[in-house]
Amino acid sequence: MPDLEFFRREIEYMRVQVGRQRNDILKLQRAGICTASAEILLQRMLAKIEGLCAERDRFRKELPGPTAGKVLGGRKR
C-alpha cells in the first residue's frame, strides 16, 4: 500500500512533467505546429495530479495519531 511520501513524490514528479509539457507546447506554437493532441495530454496529466492530490488528502485524513492533518512548526496560541 502506498504511503504519504509516495503520493508526495508522485505529485512532485507529475508537476515537473507538466512544466515540461507546457514548454513543449509553447515551442510547438512558436513553430506554428498544431498543439491539440499535446494540450489533451496536458489536461490528462493535470487530471491525474488532481486525483493524486485527492488520494493524498484522503490518506492523510485516515492517518492515526495526533499529527494527522497538522502543520509541523505551526504557530502556538
Short mmCIF file of C-alpha atoms in Angstrom, two decimals:
data_model
loop_
_atom_site.label_atom_id
_atom_site.label_comp_id
_atom_site.label_asym_id
_atom_site.label_seq_id
_atom_site.Cartn_x
_atom_site.Cartn_y
_atom_site.Cartn_z
CA MET A 1 0.00 0.00 0.00
CA PRO A 2 1.37 3.43 -0.88
CA ASP A 3 2.31 5.77 1.91
CA LEU A 4 2.10 9.53 2.20
CA GLU A 5 5.62 10.02 0.83
CA PHE A 6 4.71 8.03 -2.29
CA PHE A 7 1.87 10.44 -3.04
CA ARG A 8 4.09 13.47 -2.42
CA ARG A 9 6.85 12.17 -4.68
CA GLU A 10 4.42 11.22 -7.45
CA ILE A 11 2.68 14.61 -7.34
CA GLU A 12 6.02 16.44 -7.49
CA TYR A 13 7.18 14.26 -10.40
CA MET A 14 3.96 14.91 -12.30
CA ARG A 15 4.23 18.66 -11.71
CA VAL A 16 7.70 18.66 -13.24
CA GLN A 17 6.34 16.71 -16.23
CA VAL A 18 3.51 19.24 -16.63
CA GLY A 19 6.05 22.06 -16.75
CA ARG A 20 7.98 20.27 -19.47
CA GLN A 21 4.80 19.60 -21.42
CA ARG A 22 3.84 23.28 -21.23
CA ASN A 23 7.28 24.27 -22.54
CA ASP A 24 6.93 21.80 -25.39
CA ILE A 25 3.51 23.22 -26.27
CA LEU A 26 4.95 26.75 -26.37
CA LYS A 27 7.75 25.60 -28.67
CA LEU A 28 5.26 23.93 -30.99
CA GLN A 29 3.06 27.02 -31.04
CA ARG A 30 6.03 29.23 -31.90
CA ALA A 31 6.88 26.87 -34.75
CA GLY A 32 3.29 27.05 -36.00
CA ILE A 33 2.56 23.37 -35.35
CA CYS A 34 -0.85 22.18 -34.16
CA THR A 35 -0.84 21.53 -30.41
CA ALA A 36 -4.27 19.95 -29.94
CA SER A 37 -3.00 16.48 -29.03
CA ALA A 38 -0.33 17.93 -26.72
CA GLU A 39 -2.96 20.03 -24.95
CA ILE A 40 -5.19 16.98 -24.50
CA LEU A 41 -2.24 15.14 -22.94
CA LEU A 42 -1.63 18.12 -20.67
CA GLN A 43 -5.26 18.02 -19.50
CA ARG A 44 -4.95 14.31 -18.70
CA MET A 45 -1.77 14.97 -16.74
CA LEU A 46 -3.46 17.74 -14.75
CA ALA A 47 -6.42 15.45 -14.04
CA LYS A 48 -4.04 12.78 -12.76
CA ILE A 49 -2.41 15.31 -10.42
CA GLU A 50 -5.83 16.30 -9.08
CA GLY A 51 -6.63 12.63 -8.47
CA LEU A 52 -3.33 12.08 -6.68
CA CYS A 53 -3.94 15.14 -4.50
CA ALA A 54 -7.40 13.84 -3.60
CA GLU A 55 -5.96 10.42 -2.72
CA ARG A 56 -3.20 12.07 -0.67
CA ASP A 57 -5.73 14.15 1.26
CA ARG A 58 -7.96 11.11 1.87
CA PHE A 59 -4.93 9.10 3.02
CA ARG A 60 -3.81 11.94 5.31
CA LYS A 61 -7.23 12.03 6.99
CA GLU A 62 -7.05 8.30 7.68
CA LEU A 63 -3.68 8.53 9.42
CA PRO A 64 -3.90 7.69 13.11
CA GLY A 65 -2.32 9.84 15.78
CA PRO A 66 -2.28 13.43 16.92
CA THR A 67 -0.22 14.72 13.97
CA ALA A 68 -2.76 13.81 11.29
CA GLY A 69 -3.71 16.94 9.36
CA LYS A 70 -1.49 19.32 11.33
CA VAL A 71 1.28 21.51 10.01
CA LEU A 72 4.68 20.98 11.54
CA GLY A 73 6.18 24.10 13.06
CA GLY A 74 2.88 25.96 13.16
CA ARG A 75 2.10 28.85 15.49
CA LYS A 76 1.13 28.22 19.09
CA ARG A 77 -1.50 30.43 20.67
#
